[in-house]
Short mmCIF file of C-alpha atoms and ligand atoms in Angstrom, two decimals:
data_model
loop_
_atom_site.label_atom_id
_atom_site.label_comp_id
_atom_site.label_asym_id
_atom_site.label_seq_id
_atom_site.Cartn_x
_atom_site.Cartn_y
_atom_site.Cartn_z
CA MET A 1 20.04 126.80 70.65
CA LYS A 2 22.02 123.59 70.77
CA ARG A 3 20.57 121.03 66.93
CA ILE A 4 21.95 117.66 66.04
CA SER A 5 23.26 117.65 63.01
CA LYS A 6 23.20 117.12 59.08
CA ALA A 7 26.22 114.44 59.31
CA GLU A 8 25.16 112.99 62.82
CA PHE A 9 21.82 111.95 61.14
CA ALA A 10 23.53 110.35 58.02
CA GLU A 11 26.03 108.69 60.71
CA ARG A 12 22.97 107.39 62.70
CA ARG A 13 21.13 105.72 59.37
CA THR A 14 25.01 104.37 58.55
CA ARG A 15 25.25 102.64 61.34
CA LEU A 16 21.62 101.04 61.36
CA MET A 17 22.10 98.99 57.54
CA GLU A 18 25.36 98.31 58.91
CA GLN A 19 23.49 95.78 61.05
CA MET A 20 20.38 94.98 58.95
CA ASP A 21 20.67 91.83 56.93
CA THR A 22 21.40 92.56 53.67
CA GLY A 23 18.86 91.83 51.38
CA SER A 24 16.64 93.59 53.19
CA ILE A 25 14.56 96.62 53.43
CA ALA A 26 13.78 98.83 56.62
CA ILE A 27 10.66 100.44 57.11
CA VAL A 28 9.66 104.23 59.27
CA PRO A 29 6.48 105.12 59.42
CA GLY A 30 6.50 108.49 61.46
CA ALA A 31 3.85 109.86 63.39
CA VAL A 32 0.26 111.21 62.76
CA GLU A 33 -1.39 114.13 63.07
CA THR A 34 -4.37 113.47 66.03
CA ILE A 35 -7.97 115.26 66.12
CA ARG A 36 -8.64 117.18 69.33
CA ASN A 37 -11.88 118.34 67.81
CA ASN A 38 -13.62 119.91 64.34
CA ASP A 39 -10.53 121.22 63.00
CA VAL A 40 -8.97 121.73 65.86
CA HIS A 41 -4.99 119.10 66.02
CA HIS A 42 -3.50 118.16 69.20
CA PRO A 43 -0.09 119.79 68.79
CA PHE A 44 2.08 117.26 66.67
CA ARG A 45 5.61 115.56 67.90
CA GLN A 46 6.94 113.98 65.35
CA ASN A 47 7.62 109.77 66.34
CA SER A 48 10.79 109.76 68.02
CA ASN A 49 12.24 106.92 65.39
CA VAL A 50 12.21 109.01 62.61
CA MET A 51 12.98 111.75 63.93
CA TYR A 52 16.23 109.85 64.89
CA LEU A 53 17.12 108.78 61.77
CA SER A 54 16.53 112.26 59.37
CA GLY A 55 15.24 114.79 61.28
CA PHE A 56 12.33 115.20 59.73
CA ALA A 57 9.07 117.26 62.28
CA GLU A 58 6.03 116.92 59.01
CA PRO A 59 3.03 114.73 59.73
CA ASP A 60 2.17 112.03 57.27
CA ALA A 61 6.18 110.60 56.74
CA VAL A 62 7.55 107.92 56.13
CA LEU A 63 11.08 106.78 55.42
CA VAL A 64 12.76 103.46 54.29
CA LEU A 65 16.04 102.74 54.63
CA ILE A 66 17.34 100.28 51.81
CA PRO A 67 21.41 99.22 52.34
CA GLY A 68 23.39 98.37 49.04
CA ARG A 69 20.73 99.96 46.81
CA GLU A 70 22.53 101.32 43.69
CA GLN A 71 19.80 104.25 42.72
CA GLY A 72 20.63 105.47 46.29
CA GLN A 73 19.64 103.86 50.24
CA TYR A 74 17.57 106.82 51.77
CA ILE A 75 14.00 106.82 50.78
CA LEU A 76 11.20 109.33 52.30
CA PHE A 77 7.85 109.92 52.00
CA VAL A 78 5.99 112.85 52.42
CA ARG A 79 3.24 115.07 51.89
CA ASP A 80 3.30 116.81 48.42
CA LYS A 81 3.87 120.48 47.82
CA ASP A 82 -0.11 122.70 48.18
CA PRO A 83 0.54 126.02 48.61
CA GLU A 84 -3.31 126.66 49.42
CA ARG A 85 -2.68 124.17 52.73
CA GLU A 86 0.46 126.02 53.57
CA ILE A 87 -1.18 128.58 53.17
CA TRP A 88 -2.99 127.40 56.58
CA ASP A 89 -1.08 125.01 58.04
CA GLY A 90 2.44 126.58 57.16
CA TYR A 91 5.78 124.92 54.89
CA ARG A 92 6.15 121.69 53.69
CA ALA A 93 9.77 120.41 52.02
CA GLY A 94 7.74 118.29 49.62
CA PRO A 95 9.65 115.70 47.90
CA GLU A 96 12.28 117.75 46.54
CA GLY A 97 12.44 119.92 50.22
CA ALA A 98 13.01 116.35 51.34
CA VAL A 99 16.36 115.32 49.47
CA ALA A 100 17.36 119.14 49.51
CA GLU A 101 17.53 119.48 53.34
CA TYR A 102 17.60 116.02 54.42
CA ASP A 103 19.80 114.93 52.18
CA ALA A 104 17.26 112.13 50.98
CA ASP A 105 18.66 110.10 48.06
CA ASP A 106 15.27 109.74 46.54
CA ALA A 107 11.49 111.72 47.75
CA PHE A 108 8.02 110.49 46.64
CA PRO A 109 4.28 112.29 47.55
CA ILE A 110 3.17 110.10 50.57
CA ASP A 111 0.03 109.68 47.65
CA ASP A 112 2.01 107.99 45.38
CA ILE A 113 3.69 105.47 48.64
CA ASP A 114 1.26 102.33 47.68
CA ASP A 115 2.38 102.27 44.29
CA ILE A 116 5.96 102.49 45.33
CA LEU A 117 7.06 100.71 47.37
CA PRO A 118 5.45 97.67 46.97
CA GLY A 119 8.18 98.27 44.00
CA LEU A 120 11.04 99.05 46.64
CA MET A 121 10.80 95.95 48.56
CA GLU A 122 9.91 93.98 45.75
CA GLY A 123 13.13 91.21 45.96
CA ARG A 124 13.45 91.97 49.35
CA SER A 125 13.98 89.14 52.20
CA ARG A 126 13.74 91.21 55.11
CA VAL A 127 11.05 93.45 55.61
CA TYR A 128 12.67 95.81 59.14
CA SER A 129 9.13 97.27 60.49
CA PRO A 130 8.63 98.89 64.16
CA MET A 131 5.81 96.18 65.42
CA GLY A 132 2.71 95.91 66.94
CA VAL A 133 2.79 99.24 67.46
CA ASP A 134 0.37 100.55 65.12
CA ASP A 135 -2.51 97.59 64.30
CA ALA A 136 -2.93 100.49 60.79
CA PHE A 137 0.35 100.60 59.76
CA ASP A 138 0.63 96.53 60.85
CA HIS A 139 -2.29 95.85 58.61
CA GLN A 140 -1.41 97.68 55.23
CA LEU A 141 2.52 96.19 55.87
CA MET A 142 0.69 93.26 55.23
CA VAL A 143 -1.30 94.71 51.75
CA TRP A 144 2.10 96.57 50.24
CA VAL A 145 3.29 92.31 50.87
CA ASN A 146 0.25 90.80 49.36
CA GLN A 147 0.29 93.25 46.62
CA ILE A 148 3.73 91.38 45.11
CA ARG A 149 2.74 88.20 46.44
CA SER A 150 -0.05 88.56 43.42
CA LYS A 151 1.90 89.31 41.08
CA VAL A 152 4.60 85.48 42.43
CA ARG A 153 3.21 84.03 38.84
CA THR A 154 5.02 86.79 36.93
CA GLY A 155 8.46 86.35 39.00
CA ALA A 156 7.62 88.78 41.78
CA ARG A 157 10.01 87.83 45.26
CA PRO A 158 7.32 88.98 48.34
CA PRO A 159 9.32 89.37 51.10
CA GLU A 160 9.56 86.01 53.60
CA ASP A 161 11.13 87.13 56.86
CA PHE A 162 9.23 90.29 59.35
CA SER A 163 11.29 91.74 62.13
CA ASP A 164 11.08 93.83 64.52
CA ILE A 165 13.36 96.59 63.87
CA SER A 166 12.74 98.36 67.80
CA HIS A 167 15.70 96.35 68.70
CA LEU A 168 18.56 97.25 66.89
CA LEU A 169 16.59 100.85 66.83
CA HIS A 170 16.33 101.18 70.75
CA ASP A 171 20.24 100.13 71.28
CA LEU A 172 21.65 102.97 68.49
CA ARG A 173 18.87 105.52 70.86
CA LEU A 174 20.27 104.19 74.30
CA ILE A 175 23.42 105.02 73.26
CA LYS A 176 24.06 108.93 73.66
CA SER A 177 26.73 111.02 71.58
CA ARG A 178 28.09 113.74 72.14
CA GLN A 179 25.25 116.29 70.19
CA GLU A 180 22.61 114.05 72.50
CA ILE A 181 23.88 115.29 75.58
CA ALA A 182 25.08 118.14 75.01
CA ILE A 183 21.32 118.64 74.07
CA MET A 184 20.18 116.82 76.81
CA ARG A 185 22.15 119.06 79.43
CA GLU A 186 20.70 121.84 78.12
CA ALA A 187 17.03 120.46 78.44
CA ALA A 188 18.94 119.83 81.94
CA THR A 189 20.22 123.10 83.09
CA ILE A 190 16.62 124.93 82.12
CA SER A 191 14.74 122.38 83.79
CA ALA A 192 17.02 122.57 86.29
CA ARG A 193 16.39 127.13 86.03
CA ALA A 194 12.50 126.10 87.00
CA HIS A 195 13.02 124.19 89.31
CA LYS A 196 14.56 127.47 91.34
CA ARG A 197 11.78 129.54 89.64
CA ALA A 198 9.50 127.49 91.54
CA MET A 199 10.93 127.15 95.22
CA LEU A 200 11.27 131.06 95.14
CA ALA A 201 7.94 131.83 94.08
CA CYS A 202 5.85 128.37 96.30
CA LYS A 203 3.47 129.86 99.21
CA PRO A 204 1.43 128.74 101.47
CA GLY A 205 -1.70 129.81 99.90
CA LYS A 206 -0.59 129.34 96.68
CA MET A 207 -2.34 126.18 93.64
CA GLU A 208 -0.12 123.34 92.48
CA TYR A 209 -1.45 124.69 88.95
CA GLN A 210 1.28 128.27 89.47
CA LEU A 211 4.15 126.15 90.05
CA GLN A 212 3.03 124.20 87.42
CA ALA A 213 2.73 128.00 85.70
CA GLU A 214 6.16 128.72 86.99
CA ILE A 215 8.09 125.90 85.87
CA GLU A 216 6.62 125.92 82.05
CA HIS A 217 6.85 129.61 81.55
CA GLU A 218 11.12 129.00 82.24
CA CYS A 219 11.09 125.84 79.94
CA MET A 220 8.91 127.97 77.27
CA LEU A 221 11.57 131.21 77.76
CA ALA A 222 14.45 129.67 76.87
CA GLY A 223 12.90 127.50 73.29
CA SER A 224 10.79 124.29 74.91
CA PRO A 225 8.01 123.81 72.66
CA TRP A 226 6.75 122.04 75.73
CA PRO A 227 6.93 119.64 78.75
CA ALA A 228 8.80 115.71 78.34
CA TYR A 229 5.54 115.08 80.23
CA PRO A 230 3.06 115.96 82.21
CA ALA A 231 3.93 118.45 85.34
CA ILE A 232 3.55 116.79 88.59
CA VAL A 233 2.69 119.57 91.01
CA GLY A 234 1.82 117.31 93.86
CA ALA A 235 0.73 119.14 97.88
CA GLY A 236 1.34 117.61 101.12
CA ALA A 237 -0.58 114.21 100.71
CA ASN A 238 -0.65 114.91 96.88
CA GLY A 239 3.40 113.54 97.14
CA CYS A 240 1.84 110.65 97.74
CA ILE A 241 -0.32 110.19 94.72
CA LEU A 242 2.69 109.19 91.66
CA HIS A 243 1.28 110.34 88.58
CA TYR A 244 -1.08 113.20 90.64
CA ILE A 245 -1.73 115.72 87.46
CA GLU A 246 -4.71 117.50 88.29
CA ASN A 247 -1.99 120.23 90.22
CA ASN A 248 -5.73 122.27 91.65
CA SER A 249 -5.22 122.43 94.97
CA LYS A 250 -4.29 125.12 97.35
CA ILE A 251 -0.74 124.64 99.21
CA GLN A 252 -0.93 124.97 102.56
CA ASP A 253 1.47 125.75 105.34
CA GLY A 254 3.04 122.77 106.58
CA ASP A 255 2.85 120.75 103.42
CA LEU A 256 6.10 119.60 101.61
CA VAL A 257 5.60 120.46 98.11
CA LEU A 258 6.81 118.09 95.12
CA ILE A 259 7.63 118.60 92.20
CA ASP A 260 8.35 116.67 89.45
CA ALA A 261 8.07 118.29 85.45
CA GLY A 262 10.92 118.84 82.75
CA CYS A 263 10.95 119.80 79.65
CA GLU A 264 12.26 118.78 76.13
CA MET A 265 13.90 119.69 74.12
CA GLN A 266 15.24 119.06 70.30
CA TYR A 267 13.04 115.98 71.19
CA TYR A 268 15.16 115.71 74.22
CA ALA A 269 13.75 115.17 78.20
CA SER A 270 15.00 116.07 81.06
CA ASP A 271 12.86 114.84 83.97
CA ILE A 272 13.88 116.31 87.58
CA THR A 273 12.47 115.55 90.41
CA ARG A 274 11.85 117.90 94.17
CA THR A 275 10.32 117.87 97.24
CA PHE A 276 10.50 121.24 99.44
CA PRO A 277 8.79 122.64 101.90
CA ALA A 278 6.27 125.68 101.11
CA ASN A 279 7.19 127.28 104.06
CA GLY A 280 10.72 127.70 103.75
CA HIS A 281 11.52 125.22 106.33
CA PHE A 282 11.08 121.33 106.53
CA SER A 283 9.96 120.23 110.50
CA GLU A 284 11.17 117.25 111.87
CA PRO A 285 9.80 114.42 111.00
CA GLN A 286 9.55 115.89 107.39
CA ARG A 287 13.31 116.05 107.65
CA GLN A 288 14.03 112.75 108.61
CA LEU A 289 12.08 111.45 105.84
CA TYR A 290 13.80 113.10 102.71
CA ASP A 291 17.07 112.98 104.73
CA LEU A 292 17.27 109.56 104.16
CA VAL A 293 15.70 109.44 100.61
CA LEU A 294 18.77 112.07 99.29
CA ALA A 295 21.33 109.66 101.20
CA SER A 296 19.44 106.83 99.09
CA GLN A 297 19.85 109.22 96.15
CA TYR A 298 23.59 110.21 96.56
CA ALA A 299 24.43 106.31 97.69
CA ALA A 300 22.59 104.46 94.09
CA ILE A 301 24.00 107.82 91.63
CA ASP A 302 27.30 106.25 93.06
CA GLN A 303 26.27 102.67 92.16
CA VAL A 304 26.19 104.66 88.30
CA LYS A 305 29.74 103.63 86.25
CA PRO A 306 30.60 101.25 83.41
CA GLY A 307 30.61 98.00 84.55
CA ASN A 308 28.14 98.30 87.04
CA THR A 309 24.73 96.87 86.13
CA TRP A 310 21.79 99.04 85.85
CA ILE A 311 19.75 97.39 88.70
CA SER A 312 22.48 98.16 91.61
CA ALA A 313 21.40 101.47 92.02
CA HIS A 314 18.78 100.56 92.94
CA GLU A 315 19.38 98.04 95.41
CA THR A 316 21.57 100.90 96.75
CA VAL A 317 18.09 102.51 97.69
CA VAL A 318 16.16 99.72 98.29
CA ARG A 319 19.17 99.01 100.92
CA VAL A 320 19.26 102.27 102.71
CA LEU A 321 15.12 103.58 102.93
CA VAL A 322 15.43 100.49 104.32
CA GLU A 323 17.67 100.64 107.35
CA GLY A 324 17.01 104.11 107.33
CA LEU A 325 13.08 102.96 108.80
CA VAL A 326 13.46 100.32 110.81
CA GLU A 327 15.92 103.14 112.54
CA LEU A 328 13.44 105.93 112.95
CA GLY A 329 10.60 103.41 113.35
CA ILE A 330 8.56 103.43 110.30
CA LEU A 331 9.29 99.28 110.00
CA GLN A 332 10.14 97.08 112.28
CA GLY A 333 13.36 93.60 112.17
CA ASP A 334 15.80 92.25 110.43
CA ILE A 335 16.89 94.59 107.76
CA ASN A 336 17.64 91.57 104.82
CA GLN A 337 14.10 89.83 106.04
CA LEU A 338 12.31 93.13 105.02
CA ILE A 339 14.30 94.35 101.82
CA GLU A 340 13.51 90.22 101.03
CA GLN A 341 10.34 90.12 101.67
CA GLU A 342 10.29 93.45 99.86
CA SER A 343 8.34 94.80 102.91
CA TYR A 344 9.10 98.02 101.80
CA LYS A 345 6.77 98.40 98.60
CA PRO A 346 4.01 100.24 101.39
CA PHE A 347 6.68 103.46 101.35
CA PHE A 348 8.53 102.81 97.58
CA MET A 349 6.72 100.95 95.14
CA HIS A 350 8.70 101.96 92.11
CA LYS A 351 11.72 101.42 90.37
CA THR A 352 14.41 104.04 90.93
CA GLY A 353 15.12 104.96 87.58
CA HIS A 354 15.22 104.82 84.00
CA TRP A 355 16.79 105.05 80.61
CA LEU A 356 16.26 108.58 79.18
CA GLY A 357 16.04 110.21 75.48
CA MET A 358 14.31 111.59 73.44
CA ASP A 359 11.50 109.51 75.22
CA VAL A 360 11.01 110.39 79.19
CA HIS A 361 11.03 106.38 79.65
CA ASP A 362 13.73 106.14 76.91
CA VAL A 363 13.62 103.23 74.42
CA GLY A 364 16.26 100.32 75.53
CA ASP A 365 16.35 97.03 76.97
CA TYR A 366 16.53 96.28 80.53
CA LYS A 367 17.77 93.15 80.37
CA VAL A 368 19.61 91.41 78.40
CA GLY A 369 20.13 87.20 77.01
CA GLY A 370 17.97 87.93 80.91
CA GLU A 371 20.77 88.95 82.35
CA TRP A 372 20.87 92.79 83.70
CA ARG A 373 22.16 95.35 81.68
CA VAL A 374 25.81 96.53 82.29
CA LEU A 375 25.98 100.19 82.27
CA GLU A 376 28.08 101.86 79.59
CA PRO A 377 29.23 105.43 78.81
CA GLY A 378 26.78 107.20 76.77
CA MET A 379 24.06 105.71 78.93
CA VAL A 380 22.21 108.65 80.90
CA LEU A 381 19.08 107.69 82.82
CA THR A 382 17.67 108.84 85.61
CA ILE A 383 18.43 108.06 89.80
CA GLU A 384 14.83 108.83 91.82
CA PRO A 385 14.37 107.64 94.77
CA GLY A 386 11.65 108.53 97.18
CA LEU A 387 9.21 108.06 100.51
CA TYR A 388 5.28 108.17 99.64
CA ILE A 389 3.83 107.63 103.37
CA SER A 390 -0.23 107.56 102.99
CA PRO A 391 -2.18 109.57 104.79
CA HIS A 392 -4.91 106.70 105.22
CA ASN A 393 -1.68 104.20 106.72
CA GLN A 394 -2.41 103.28 110.12
CA ASP A 395 0.53 101.56 110.33
CA VAL A 396 3.07 104.46 110.95
CA ASP A 397 3.13 106.67 113.34
CA GLU A 398 0.95 109.72 113.28
CA ARG A 399 3.59 112.06 112.06
CA TRP A 400 5.12 110.45 109.43
CA ARG A 401 1.57 110.04 107.24
CA GLY A 402 1.01 112.54 104.32
CA ILE A 403 4.57 112.72 103.67
CA GLY A 404 5.79 112.33 99.55
CA ILE A 405 9.42 112.54 98.10
CA ARG A 406 11.12 112.26 95.79
CA ILE A 407 14.20 113.17 94.40
CA GLU A 408 15.24 113.24 90.57
CA ASP A 409 18.61 113.87 88.82
CA ASP A 410 18.75 112.73 85.57
CA VAL A 411 23.32 111.60 84.96
CA VAL A 412 25.25 110.45 81.80
CA VAL A 413 27.51 107.04 82.64
CA THR A 414 31.05 108.31 82.44
CA ARG A 415 34.27 106.47 81.83
CA ASP A 416 34.57 106.47 85.54
CA GLY A 417 31.27 107.46 86.79
CA CYS A 418 28.28 109.70 86.34
CA ASP A 419 27.82 113.37 85.46
CA ILE A 420 25.25 114.52 86.72
CA LEU A 421 23.09 116.65 83.94
CA THR A 422 20.21 118.48 86.39
CA ARG A 423 22.71 119.28 89.41
CA ASP A 424 22.05 123.06 89.41
CA VAL A 425 18.63 122.48 91.68
CA PRO A 426 19.84 122.35 95.15
CA LYS A 427 18.19 119.45 96.81
CA GLU A 428 20.68 119.87 100.44
CA ALA A 429 18.13 120.37 102.61
CA ARG A 430 19.56 123.27 103.59
CA ASP A 431 20.07 124.77 100.28
CA ILE A 432 16.50 124.54 99.47
CA GLU A 433 15.97 126.37 102.56
CA SER A 434 18.10 128.64 101.85
CA LEU A 435 17.76 129.60 98.89
CA MET A 436 14.00 130.25 99.66
CA ASN A 437 14.58 132.45 102.32
CA GLY A 438 16.73 134.82 100.25
CA GLY A 439 20.34 132.39 100.56
CA GLN A 440 21.10 133.20 96.93
CA SER A 441 17.99 134.52 94.46
CA SER A 442 18.68 134.57 91.32
CA LEU A 443 18.05 132.25 89.19
CA PHE A 444 21.36 132.41 86.79
N1 LIG B 1 8.03 111.41 85.31
C1 LIG B 1 8.04 110.90 84.90
C2 LIG B 1 9.82 109.69 86.02
O1 LIG B 1 9.40 110.55 86.68
O2 LIG B 1 9.01 109.03 85.51
MN1 MN B 2 9.98 112.77 86.61
MN1 MN B 3 11.43 109.61 85.48
#
């Protein structure tokens, strides 16, 4: 299993500190455990920003960076060692472990943060923190500032400027390193195998959740602790519900099955959608719409290269889909006008993709200075056009109704184009049919 090296975590902190003002401090809180009921917690997942900067996966941590501080620039507040609790809940690194195992210059028990952190903030002119994300943390930050303000008559200098750290941090996270891409490739490969497994397992009469189980089984066998997001398994008209996660319907003969699922590996997401016929054979109308979505996806992937904007893939998809919908008689009129009036929106109502990384809808601005962002090597994004013909849409011929199709791949921008991380799972209609009908029975 691939992991981010300690050297890379250190490099990330250095690069962030290089961008911070001199005389500033960054304070980044980690995630806290949330109670499911009584003494049962939801599975804990570290906040992606803290994970990105430290690799530290325990609850109740706060990461502090103080560029230029002679006694140490990188400080962690962590849960203290507790032999009694460790019998129940497992190992805690404690402050000593935070230094020895996570390279902190200094570390303190989280219970002492109110006594120690104001002293570290004192004399720093600017504080960077994630602002407006967690009310309790925003409030606590002001409590610490006010502790310093209450001592101005003794010469204490409280910080005067407050900045959202997200802009700096998210720009770093947007461009993936070699190590990150290697992990994302691993996640994508596992998810691709899982999608193939679901296609092979599918039969009319099965329940949607049984295909979800096939996907999650394959991912967990490969070491994924949890999905990157709740799996969508929609058969028939359920495929037209964009965020359908009930996954509790019976799959009928003649249905298309839309599966949008991906595993997380080492805190990196994969995000794949495939749509396939439950019985292994596309009907004629299904095939016509499927080939149209696929053509739009190929055209969009062709647009993913340095120098092109993020939105160009979306605009390409819209044009290909509108031209195809006119050809099929689902839309009527002038292509440019239909695009301008967004007449395709009843059938394609989302954008073509999003940044992908530690979060499935990853951080990073889509516009910079009011202009759509230009693609650069190392960015990872999804390309996921779709067509969803509502079963209730009386404006289209009956044969199209209730068909929902999305095809989604994960691509990394390279120096001269892009690399498809999720290429292992078939998407040509004939390749899907061949896989489902025994033409290629192995998962590998
Ligand atoms: N699975 C969420 C998405 O495709 O954006
Ligand atoms: Mn998806
Ligand atoms: Mn997606």
